[in-house]
Coordinates of C-alpha atoms in Angstrom, one line a residue:
Chain A
M1 CA 158.9 -94.9 211.3
T2 CA 160.6 -91.8 212.6
A3 CA 158.4 -88.7 213.0
S4 CA 158.8 -86.1 210.3
P5 CA 159.8 -82.6 211.3
L6 CA 157.0 -80.1 211.8
P7 CA 155.5 -79.0 208.4
D8 CA 156.4 -75.4 209.1
A9 CA 160.1 -76.2 209.8
Q10 CA 160.2 -78.1 206.6
N11 CA 158.6 -75.4 204.5
T12 CA 161.0 -72.8 205.9
L13 CA 163.9 -74.9 205.0
A14 CA 162.5 -75.5 201.5
Q15 CA 161.9 -71.8 200.8
R16 CA 165.6 -71.0 200.9
P17 CA 167.6 -72.5 198.0
F18 CA 170.2 -75.1 199.0
A19 CA 173.2 -73.1 197.7
Q20 CA 172.1 -70.1 199.8
R21 CA 171.8 -72.2 202.9
L22 CA 175.2 -73.8 202.3
T23 CA 176.9 -70.5 201.6
G24 CA 175.3 -68.8 204.6
R25 CA 176.5 -71.5 206.9
T26 CA 180.0 -71.6 205.3
L27 CA 180.4 -67.9 206.0
A28 CA 178.6 -67.8 209.4
L29 CA 180.7 -70.6 210.9
N30 CA 183.8 -70.2 208.7
T31 CA 183.8 -73.9 207.6
R32 CA 184.0 -75.7 204.2
L33 CA 184.0 -79.2 205.7
C34 CA 181.3 -81.7 204.9
L35 CA 180.8 -84.4 207.5
G36 CA 180.4 -87.9 205.9
L37 CA 178.3 -90.1 208.2
D38 CA 178.8 -93.7 207.0
P39 CA 178.0 -96.1 209.9
R40 CA 180.0 -99.3 209.2
A41 CA 178.4 -102.4 210.9
D42 CA 181.7 -104.1 211.5
A43 CA 182.9 -101.2 213.7
Y44 CA 180.3 -101.8 216.3
N45 CA 178.9 -104.3 218.8
G46 CA 175.3 -104.3 217.6
H47 CA 172.9 -101.8 216.2
A48 CA 172.3 -99.8 219.4
E49 CA 175.9 -98.8 219.6
L50 CA 176.1 -98.0 215.9
R51 CA 173.0 -95.7 216.2
T52 CA 174.2 -93.9 219.3
H53 CA 177.7 -93.3 218.0
T54 CA 176.5 -92.1 214.6
L55 CA 174.1 -89.6 216.1
E56 CA 176.7 -88.5 218.7
V57 CA 179.3 -87.8 216.1
L58 CA 176.7 -85.7 214.2
H59 CA 175.7 -83.7 217.2
R60 CA 179.3 -83.1 218.5
C61 CA 180.7 -82.2 215.0
A62 CA 177.7 -80.1 213.8
G63 CA 179.2 -76.7 214.7
L64 CA 182.3 -77.5 212.8
V65 CA 180.8 -78.4 209.4
A66 CA 178.9 -76.7 206.6
C67 CA 176.8 -79.8 205.8
V68 CA 176.4 -83.5 206.4
K69 CA 176.6 -86.3 203.8
P70 CA 175.1 -89.7 204.7
Q71 CA 176.4 -92.3 202.2
L72 CA 173.2 -94.4 201.6
A73 CA 175.1 -97.7 200.9
F74 CA 176.0 -98.0 204.6
Y75 CA 172.4 -97.5 205.6
E76 CA 171.1 -99.9 203.0
A77 CA 173.5 -102.5 204.2
L78 CA 171.7 -102.4 207.6
G79 CA 168.3 -103.3 206.0
V80 CA 165.1 -101.8 207.2
S81 CA 166.6 -100.6 210.5
G82 CA 169.2 -98.7 208.4
M83 CA 166.5 -96.8 206.6
E84 CA 165.0 -95.9 210.0
L85 CA 168.4 -94.7 211.1
L86 CA 168.8 -92.6 208.0
E87 CA 165.5 -90.9 208.7
E88 CA 166.6 -90.2 212.2
V89 CA 170.0 -88.8 211.1
C90 CA 168.2 -86.5 208.6
A91 CA 165.7 -85.3 211.2
A92 CA 168.6 -84.5 213.6
A93 CA 170.5 -82.7 210.8
R94 CA 167.4 -80.6 210.0
A95 CA 166.9 -79.7 213.6
L96 CA 170.5 -78.6 213.7
E97 CA 169.9 -76.5 210.4
L98 CA 172.6 -78.6 208.7
P99 CA 172.1 -78.9 204.9
I100 CA 172.0 -82.6 203.9
I101 CA 173.6 -84.1 200.9
L102 CA 172.2 -87.6 200.4
D103 CA 175.1 -89.5 198.7
A104 CA 173.1 -92.1 196.7
K105 CA 174.6 -91.7 193.2
R106 CA 171.2 -92.6 191.8
G107 CA 170.6 -92.6 188.1
D108 CA 167.8 -94.1 185.9
I109 CA 165.5 -93.2 183.0
G110 CA 162.1 -91.6 182.6
S111 CA 159.5 -92.3 185.3
T112 CA 162.1 -94.3 187.3
A113 CA 164.4 -91.3 187.6
A114 CA 161.3 -89.3 188.7
A115 CA 160.6 -91.9 191.4
Y116 CA 164.2 -91.7 192.7
A117 CA 163.9 -87.9 192.7
R118 CA 160.6 -88.0 194.6
A119 CA 162.1 -90.4 197.1
W120 CA 165.1 -88.3 198.0
L121 CA 164.3 -84.7 197.1
S122 CA 160.7 -84.3 198.2
G123 CA 158.4 -85.2 201.2
R124 CA 160.5 -85.6 204.3
H125 CA 163.6 -85.1 202.2
A126 CA 162.4 -81.7 200.8
G127 CA 165.4 -79.3 200.7
A128 CA 168.0 -82.0 200.7
A129 CA 170.6 -82.4 197.9
L130 CA 171.2 -85.7 196.1
T131 CA 174.3 -87.1 194.3
V132 CA 173.3 -88.3 190.8
N133 CA 175.1 -90.5 188.3
P134 CA 174.8 -89.1 184.7
F135 CA 175.8 -92.3 182.8
L136 CA 172.3 -92.9 181.4
G137 CA 172.2 -89.6 179.6
F138 CA 171.6 -85.9 180.1
E139 CA 167.8 -86.2 179.7
T140 CA 167.8 -88.4 182.8
L141 CA 169.1 -85.5 184.9
L142 CA 166.0 -83.4 184.4
P143 CA 163.6 -85.1 186.8
F144 CA 166.2 -84.7 189.6
V145 CA 166.8 -81.0 188.7
E146 CA 163.1 -80.3 188.6
E147 CA 162.4 -82.0 191.9
A148 CA 165.3 -80.1 193.5
R149 CA 164.0 -76.8 192.2
Q150 CA 160.5 -77.4 193.5
H151 CA 161.7 -78.1 197.0
G152 CA 164.8 -75.8 197.5
G153 CA 167.1 -78.8 197.1
A154 CA 170.0 -79.5 194.8
V155 CA 171.7 -82.2 192.8
F156 CA 175.4 -83.0 192.8
V157 CA 176.2 -84.8 189.5
L158 CA 179.3 -86.9 189.2
V159 CA 181.8 -85.2 186.9
K160 CA 185.1 -86.8 187.9
T161 CA 185.2 -89.2 190.8
S162 CA 188.0 -89.5 193.3
N163 CA 189.1 -93.1 192.6
P164 CA 192.1 -94.3 190.5
G165 CA 189.9 -96.1 187.9
Q166 CA 187.7 -93.1 187.1
A167 CA 189.4 -92.5 183.8
D168 CA 188.1 -95.9 182.4
L169 CA 184.7 -94.3 181.5
Q170 CA 185.1 -90.6 182.6
G171 CA 188.3 -90.0 180.5
G172 CA 188.5 -89.0 176.9
G173 CA 186.5 -85.8 177.4
V174 CA 183.5 -87.4 179.1
S175 CA 184.0 -85.5 182.4
E176 CA 184.3 -82.3 180.4
R177 CA 181.1 -83.0 178.4
V178 CA 179.2 -83.6 181.7
A179 CA 180.6 -80.3 183.1
E180 CA 179.5 -78.5 180.0
E181 CA 175.9 -79.8 180.3
L182 CA 175.8 -79.0 184.0
T183 CA 176.8 -75.4 183.2
R184 CA 174.1 -75.1 180.7
L185 CA 171.5 -76.6 183.1
G186 CA 172.8 -74.6 186.0
R187 CA 172.4 -71.3 184.1
L188 CA 168.7 -72.1 183.7
E189 CA 168.4 -72.9 187.4
L190 CA 170.2 -69.8 188.8
G191 CA 167.9 -68.1 191.3
A192 CA 167.5 -64.5 190.2
A193 CA 167.6 -63.0 193.7
D194 CA 169.8 -65.7 195.3
G195 CA 172.9 -63.5 195.6
T196 CA 175.3 -66.5 195.8
G197 CA 175.9 -66.8 192.1
L198 CA 175.4 -70.6 192.6
S199 CA 172.7 -72.7 191.1
S200 CA 170.9 -75.9 192.3
V201 CA 173.0 -77.9 189.9
G202 CA 176.2 -79.0 191.6
A203 CA 179.1 -81.2 190.7
V204 CA 181.1 -83.9 192.3
V205 CA 184.9 -83.6 191.6
G206 CA 187.3 -85.7 193.5
A207 CA 189.6 -83.9 195.9
T208 CA 192.2 -86.4 194.8
H209 CA 192.8 -84.3 191.6
P210 CA 194.3 -81.1 193.2
Q211 CA 196.0 -79.8 190.0
E212 CA 192.8 -79.8 188.1
L213 CA 190.5 -78.1 190.7
A214 CA 191.0 -74.5 189.5
D215 CA 190.1 -75.7 185.9
W216 CA 186.9 -77.4 187.1
R217 CA 186.0 -74.3 189.1
R218 CA 186.3 -72.2 185.9
R219 CA 184.4 -74.8 183.8
L220 CA 181.6 -74.9 186.4
P221 CA 181.1 -71.2 187.4
H222 CA 177.7 -71.6 188.9
A223 CA 178.0 -75.1 190.4
P224 CA 178.4 -75.8 194.1
L225 CA 181.2 -78.4 194.1
L226 CA 181.4 -81.4 196.4
L227 CA 184.9 -82.7 196.8
P228 CA 185.2 -86.1 198.3
G229 CA 188.5 -87.8 199.1
L230 CA 189.9 -86.0 202.2
G231 CA 191.6 -88.1 204.7
A232 CA 191.3 -91.8 204.1
Q233 CA 191.6 -91.4 200.3
G234 CA 194.7 -89.2 200.6
A235 CA 193.6 -85.7 199.6
R236 CA 195.1 -82.9 201.7
P237 CA 193.4 -79.7 202.7
E238 CA 196.4 -77.6 201.6
D239 CA 195.9 -78.6 198.0
L240 CA 192.2 -77.7 197.5
A241 CA 192.1 -73.9 197.5
G242 CA 191.6 -73.9 193.7
A243 CA 188.1 -75.3 194.0
F244 CA 186.7 -72.2 195.8
L245 CA 185.2 -69.0 194.5
P246 CA 187.0 -65.8 195.5
G247 CA 185.0 -65.3 198.7
G248 CA 185.9 -68.8 199.9
T249 CA 182.5 -70.2 199.0
G250 CA 181.2 -72.5 196.3
A251 CA 182.7 -75.8 197.5
V252 CA 182.6 -78.2 200.3
V253 CA 185.2 -80.9 201.0
S254 CA 184.0 -84.2 202.6
A255 CA 185.7 -86.6 204.9
S256 CA 183.9 -89.7 206.3
R257 CA 186.1 -92.4 207.9
G258 CA 188.7 -89.8 208.7
I259 CA 186.3 -88.1 211.1
Q260 CA 183.8 -90.7 212.3
Y261 CA 186.5 -93.4 212.9
A262 CA 189.5 -91.1 213.5
A263 CA 190.5 -93.2 216.5
G264 CA 188.2 -96.1 216.8
L265 CA 184.9 -95.0 218.3
D266 CA 186.4 -92.1 220.3
V267 CA 184.0 -89.2 219.7
A268 CA 186.5 -86.6 221.1
A269 CA 189.0 -87.7 218.4
A270 CA 186.3 -87.4 215.8
V271 CA 185.7 -83.8 216.9
Q272 CA 189.4 -83.1 216.8
A273 CA 189.7 -84.5 213.3
A274 CA 186.9 -82.4 212.1
Q275 CA 188.5 -79.3 213.6
G276 CA 191.8 -80.2 212.0
F277 CA 190.2 -80.6 208.5
R278 CA 188.2 -77.4 208.9
D279 CA 191.2 -75.3 210.0
G280 CA 193.4 -76.9 207.4
L281 CA 191.0 -75.9 204.6
N282 CA 190.7 -72.3 206.0
A283 CA 194.5 -71.9 206.3
A284 CA 194.9 -73.1 202.7
L285 CA 192.3 -70.6 201.5
E286 CA 194.0 -67.8 203.5
R287 CA 197.4 -68.7 202.0
A288 CA 195.9 -68.7 198.5
T289 CA 194.4 -65.3 199.0
Q290 CA 197.7 -63.9 200.1
N291 CA 199.6 -65.2 197.1
Chain B
M1 CA 160.9 -106.4 209.7
T2 CA 159.8 -109.3 207.5
A3 CA 161.1 -112.8 208.4
S4 CA 163.9 -114.2 206.4
P5 CA 163.4 -117.5 204.7
L6 CA 164.6 -120.6 206.5
P7 CA 168.4 -120.8 206.4
D8 CA 168.3 -124.1 204.6
A9 CA 166.2 -122.8 201.8
Q10 CA 168.5 -119.8 201.4
N11 CA 171.6 -122.1 201.3
T12 CA 170.0 -124.3 198.7
L13 CA 169.3 -121.4 196.5
A14 CA 172.7 -120.0 197.0
Q15 CA 174.4 -123.2 196.0
R16 CA 173.2 -123.1 192.4
P17 CA 174.6 -120.3 190.3
F18 CA 172.1 -117.6 189.2
A19 CA 172.6 -118.3 185.5
Q20 CA 171.9 -122.0 186.1
R21 CA 168.7 -121.2 187.9
L22 CA 167.6 -118.7 185.3
T23 CA 168.4 -121.1 182.4
G24 CA 166.7 -124.0 184.2
R25 CA 163.5 -122.1 184.6
T26 CA 163.6 -120.7 181.1
L27 CA 163.7 -124.2 179.7
A28 CA 161.4 -125.9 182.2
L29 CA 158.6 -123.3 181.8
N30 CA 159.5 -122.1 178.2
T31 CA 159.6 -118.5 179.1
R32 CA 162.1 -115.6 178.6
L33 CA 160.0 -113.0 180.2
C34 CA 161.2 -111.0 183.2
L35 CA 158.4 -109.5 185.4
G36 CA 159.2 -105.9 186.4
L37 CA 157.4 -105.2 189.7
D38 CA 157.3 -101.4 190.2
P39 CA 154.5 -100.3 192.5
R40 CA 153.6 -96.7 191.6
A41 CA 152.0 -94.9 194.6
D42 CA 149.8 -92.8 192.3
A43 CA 148.1 -95.9 190.9
Y44 CA 146.5 -96.8 194.2
N45 CA 144.3 -95.7 197.0
G46 CA 146.7 -96.1 199.9
H47 CA 149.5 -98.5 200.8
A48 CA 147.3 -101.5 201.6
E49 CA 145.9 -101.7 198.1
L50 CA 149.4 -101.1 196.6
R51 CA 150.9 -104.0 198.7
T52 CA 148.0 -106.4 197.9
H53 CA 148.0 -105.7 194.2
T54 CA 151.8 -106.0 193.8
L55 CA 151.9 -109.3 195.6
E56 CA 148.9 -110.6 193.7
V57 CA 150.5 -109.7 190.3
L58 CA 153.6 -111.6 191.4
H59 CA 151.7 -114.7 192.5
R60 CA 149.4 -114.8 189.5
C61 CA 152.2 -114.1 186.9
A62 CA 154.9 -116.3 188.5
G63 CA 154.3 -119.4 186.3
L64 CA 154.6 -117.3 183.2
V65 CA 158.0 -115.7 183.9
A66 CA 161.7 -116.7 184.1
C67 CA 162.4 -114.1 186.9
V68 CA 161.2 -111.0 188.7
K69 CA 162.8 -107.6 188.7
P70 CA 161.7 -105.1 191.4
Q71 CA 162.9 -101.6 190.5
L72 CA 164.2 -100.2 193.7
A73 CA 163.3 -96.5 193.0
F74 CA 159.6 -97.3 193.4
Y75 CA 160.1 -99.0 196.8
E76 CA 162.4 -96.1 198.0
A77 CA 159.8 -93.6 197.0
L78 CA 157.5 -95.3 199.6
G79 CA 159.9 -94.7 202.5
V80 CA 160.5 -97.3 205.2
S81 CA 157.3 -99.1 204.4
G82 CA 158.5 -99.5 200.8
M83 CA 161.7 -101.2 202.1
E84 CA 159.4 -103.6 204.1
L85 CA 157.4 -104.3 201.0
L86 CA 160.5 -105.0 199.0
E87 CA 161.6 -107.6 201.6
E88 CA 158.1 -109.1 201.4
V89 CA 158.2 -109.2 197.5
C90 CA 161.7 -110.9 197.6
A91 CA 160.6 -113.5 200.2
A92 CA 157.5 -114.3 198.1
A93 CA 159.7 -114.7 195.0
R94 CA 162.1 -117.0 196.8
A95 CA 159.2 -119.1 198.0
L96 CA 158.1 -119.3 194.3
E97 CA 161.7 -120.3 193.3
L98 CA 161.7 -117.2 191.1
P99 CA 165.2 -115.7 190.5
I100 CA 165.3 -112.1 191.6
I101 CA 167.0 -109.2 189.7
L102 CA 167.2 -106.2 192.0
D103 CA 167.1 -103.2 189.6
A104 CA 169.1 -100.7 191.6
K105 CA 171.8 -99.5 189.2
R106 CA 174.1 -99.0 192.1
G107 CA 177.7 -97.8 191.6
D108 CA 180.3 -96.4 193.9
I109 CA 183.9 -96.8 194.9
G110 CA 186.0 -99.0 197.3
S111 CA 184.4 -99.8 200.6
T112 CA 181.2 -98.0 199.5
A113 CA 180.7 -100.3 196.5
A114 CA 181.4 -103.2 198.9
A115 CA 178.6 -102.0 201.3
Y116 CA 176.2 -101.8 198.4
A117 CA 177.2 -105.3 197.3
R118 CA 176.7 -106.6 200.8
A119 CA 173.4 -104.9 201.1
W120 CA 171.8 -106.4 197.9
L121 CA 173.8 -109.6 197.2
S122 CA 174.3 -111.2 200.6
G123 CA 172.3 -111.9 203.8
R124 CA 168.6 -112.1 203.0
H125 CA 169.4 -111.2 199.4
A126 CA 171.9 -114.0 198.9
G127 CA 171.4 -115.5 195.5
A128 CA 169.8 -112.4 193.9
A129 CA 171.2 -110.5 191.0
L130 CA 171.8 -106.7 191.0
T131 CA 172.0 -104.2 188.2
V132 CA 175.2 -102.1 188.5
N133 CA 176.3 -98.8 186.9
P134 CA 179.9 -98.9 185.7
F135 CA 180.5 -95.1 185.3
L136 CA 182.9 -94.9 188.3
G137 CA 185.3 -97.4 186.6
F138 CA 186.0 -101.0 186.1
E139 CA 187.7 -101.6 189.5
T140 CA 184.4 -100.6 191.1
L141 CA 182.7 -103.6 189.6
L142 CA 184.9 -106.1 191.5
P143 CA 183.2 -105.9 195.0
F144 CA 179.9 -106.6 193.3
V145 CA 181.3 -109.5 191.2
E146 CA 182.9 -111.1 194.3
E147 CA 179.8 -110.8 196.5
A148 CA 177.7 -112.4 193.7
R149 CA 180.2 -115.2 193.3
Q150 CA 180.2 -116.0 197.0
H151 CA 176.4 -116.2 197.2
G152 CA 175.4 -117.7 193.9
G153 CA 174.1 -114.4 192.7
A154 CA 174.9 -112.3 189.6
V155 CA 175.5 -108.7 188.4
F156 CA 173.9 -107.1 185.3
V157 CA 176.1 -104.2 184.3
L158 CA 174.7 -101.4 182.2
V159 CA 176.2 -101.7 178.7
K160 CA 173.7 -99.7 176.6
T161 CA 170.5 -98.5 178.2
S162 CA 167.1 -98.4 176.5
N163 CA 166.5 -94.6 176.6
P164 CA 166.9 -92.1 173.7
G165 CA 169.7 -90.2 175.4
Q166 CA 171.9 -93.1 176.2
A167 CA 174.4 -92.1 173.5
D168 CA 175.3 -88.9 175.4
L169 CA 177.8 -90.8 177.6
Q170 CA 177.5 -94.4 176.3
G171 CA 178.3 -93.5 172.7
G172 CA 181.8 -93.2 171.1
G173 CA 182.8 -96.7 172.0
V174 CA 182.0 -96.6 175.7
S175 CA 179.4 -99.3 175.6
E176 CA 181.8 -101.5 173.6
R177 CA 184.6 -100.9 176.2
V178 CA 182.2 -101.9 179.0
A179 CA 181.2 -105.1 177.1
E180 CA 184.9 -106.0 176.5
E181 CA 185.6 -105.6 180.2
L182 CA 182.5 -107.7 181.1
T183 CA 183.7 -110.5 178.8
R184 CA 187.1 -110.5 180.4
L185 CA 185.5 -110.6 183.9
G186 CA 182.9 -113.1 182.9
R187 CA 185.5 -115.5 181.6
L188 CA 187.1 -115.5 185.1
E189 CA 183.7 -116.2 186.7
L190 CA 182.6 -119.0 184.5
G191 CA 181.6 -122.0 186.7
A192 CA 183.6 -125.0 185.5
A193 CA 180.7 -127.5 185.8
D194 CA 177.9 -125.1 185.3
G195 CA 176.9 -126.4 181.8
T196 CA 175.1 -123.2 180.8
G197 CA 178.1 -121.5 179.3
L198 CA 176.9 -118.4 181.1
S199 CA 178.8 -116.6 183.9
S200 CA 177.6 -114.5 186.9
V201 CA 178.6 -111.3 185.0
G202 CA 175.6 -110.2 183.0
A203 CA 174.8 -107.1 180.9
V204 CA 171.9 -104.8 180.4
V205 CA 171.2 -104.0 176.8
G206 CA 168.1 -102.1 175.9
A207 CA 165.5 -104.1 173.9
T208 CA 164.9 -100.8 172.1
H209 CA 168.1 -101.4 169.9
P210 CA 166.8 -104.5 168.0
Q211 CA 169.2 -104.2 165.1
E212 CA 172.2 -104.4 167.4
L213 CA 171.2 -107.3 169.6
A214 CA 172.9 -110.1 167.6
D215 CA 176.1 -108.0 167.7
W216 CA 175.9 -107.6 171.6
R217 CA 175.2 -111.3 171.9
R218 CA 178.4 -112.0 170.0
R219 CA 180.5 -109.5 172.0
L220 CA 179.2 -110.9 175.3
P221 CA 179.3 -114.7 174.7
H222 CA 179.2 -115.6 178.4
A223 CA 176.9 -112.9 179.7
P224 CA 173.3 -113.4 180.7
L225 CA 171.5 -110.4 179.0
L226 CA 168.8 -108.4 180.6
L227 CA 166.8 -106.5 177.9
P228 CA 164.5 -103.8 179.3
G229 CA 162.1 -101.8 177.2
L230 CA 159.3 -104.2 176.2
G231 CA 155.8 -102.7 176.1
A232 CA 155.7 -99.2 177.4
Q233 CA 159.1 -98.2 175.9
G234 CA 158.1 -99.6 172.5
A235 CA 160.3 -102.7 172.0
R236 CA 158.4 -105.6 170.3
P237 CA 158.9 -109.3 171.1
E238 CA 159.3 -110.2 167.4
D239 CA 162.5 -108.1 167.1
L240 CA 164.5 -109.6 169.9
A241 CA 165.5 -113.1 168.8
G242 CA 169.1 -112.0 168.1
A243 CA 169.8 -111.6 171.8
F244 CA 169.4 -115.3 172.6
L245 CA 171.9 -118.2 172.4
P246 CA 171.1 -121.0 169.9
G247 CA 169.1 -123.0 172.6
G248 CA 166.9 -120.0 173.3
T249 CA 168.6 -119.2 176.6
G250 CA 171.0 -116.5 177.7
A251 CA 168.6 -113.6 177.8
V252 CA 165.5 -112.4 179.5
V253 CA 163.3 -109.5 178.4
S254 CA 161.6 -107.4 181.0
A255 CA 158.3 -105.5 181.0
S256 CA 157.0 -103.6 184.0
R257 CA 154.1 -101.1 183.4
G258 CA 153.0 -103.2 180.4
I259 CA 152.2 -106.1 182.7
Q260 CA 151.4 -104.7 186.2
Y261 CA 149.2 -101.9 184.8
A262 CA 148.1 -103.5 181.5
A263 CA 144.6 -102.3 182.3
G264 CA 144.5 -100.3 185.4
L265 CA 144.7 -102.6 188.4
D266 CA 143.0 -105.6 186.6
V267 CA 145.1 -108.6 187.6
A268 CA 143.5 -110.8 184.9
A269 CA 144.7 -108.3 182.3
A270 CA 148.2 -108.4 183.8
V271 CA 148.3 -112.2 183.5
Q272 CA 147.0 -111.9 179.9
A273 CA 149.7 -109.3 179.1
A274 CA 152.4 -111.5 180.6
Q275 CA 151.1 -114.5 178.6
G276 CA 151.2 -112.3 175.4
F277 CA 154.8 -111.2 175.9
R278 CA 155.9 -114.7 176.8
D279 CA 154.2 -116.2 173.7
G280 CA 155.4 -113.4 171.4
L281 CA 159.1 -114.0 172.5
N282 CA 158.7 -117.7 172.0
A283 CA 157.2 -117.3 168.5
A284 CA 159.9 -114.9 167.5
L285 CA 162.6 -117.5 168.6
E286 CA 160.8 -120.2 166.7
R287 CA 160.7 -118.2 163.5
A288 CA 164.4 -117.3 163.9
T289 CA 165.3 -121.0 164.2
Q290 CA 163.3 -121.9 161.1
N291 CA 165.0 -119.2 159.0

């Protein structure tokens, strides 16, 4: 098992709310990019290479990104050694003061939801954010929201995903109903002295719906937004300005394959890709402010 | 890492479709009970006791149940050692020829869904079934269905969950639309020479909706049904006959806390509880046949 960070470091992280840490980093480093770290077994010759490359991409791109988002599916596909790597990635991110979004899309009922929340929002994951699937009902979000509040973490609830088939079950007003509930919940979770105007109740909205982003921003005034779909899924930085609050905060845009595997396993190319996405997002925001 | 079973044993299991193994065991042992194995850290003095008790409940109840259902949340809450225990539980279940339903409620898009499917339906989990959350859209079910087909496993897709708030996002015809899609998919996956009439595309319908079970059975003619909610959630064996096919097959009813913690950590009480649920389900079916 990988060593946990020092208790003090963990407590310090947990004392500042997630949205405050995310906003602080966005403004300090002028970046709205979220680094997806999804180690794909078939890209490597063995686990040692996979581990080294994944950690190297994290370290080399850290200064370019607002946060990091490991997609749990790829770690689970590696079995027990994948879970060990995930702990190592999270420990490295904490040491780099990078906010962590665990992309797990968990969702269950009652004491099972509470067990998931404990697993990914407390203990060595205190202060992290977790993506959550709301399909089982609004009451099932509460254990996640409570655990996040206790540990300075956050939840990012699926509102409208980036894939073509999202409308099958998210259409017909469902995404809008989820957003309404998140706004209600988020208002209750707004930190009084936070200063960001953002709560610990975030939302996932696909970057692949650019015409709708300004509308989702209005519907979710207090929600940090996570926008997946940059790069491999076709979303372009220049279309995403509508998702941000006036100060250029309140949202992060994630790319995974488009960074980590920008050109095979070439880490310099990964850094260059991250730089390109970061700059593209900043240029889009600047243009939007001038208009 | 726990040793995998012998390759031959795994191949033999994988060659017989999940529904055939489940039906065979239901008829051979006259049981429709699914043993939920959800080790709750707060019930034990340390990991050694948790591990021993969980494995003992499995071994002592095995002859009373049609299959076993570990809820992944409780293993994830234990960190890396929880993942090791899960592998151990699954290896023990395979050695007992118990079909395994991994209750993970995973759901994601594209290559991420494929990574989840690989993680839990292939390799050392070949031949298992996985619960799947359909919220991201029908296209996202396909990687799971394909992986299950390749390895003699199955999927159980959430249609109508057992909790009070399920109607928030599953109401308004959503559950019915999911069922329709599962019936379409299931027809394509029906094994020609299987003989059970059941496909590898199953459905989760809460046992807490007894008046609706006969209707879901009709809407999902080829789907093995997983009915959670027995015991702790309030569903009673005598109300569930409508979920079964005429021969008393086609569905399993799961209980977790109500067995494993029937009376603290008393394993004899767990066995007695399992026996009670098994017999209650059988008596209900018998009464339904006589009427």
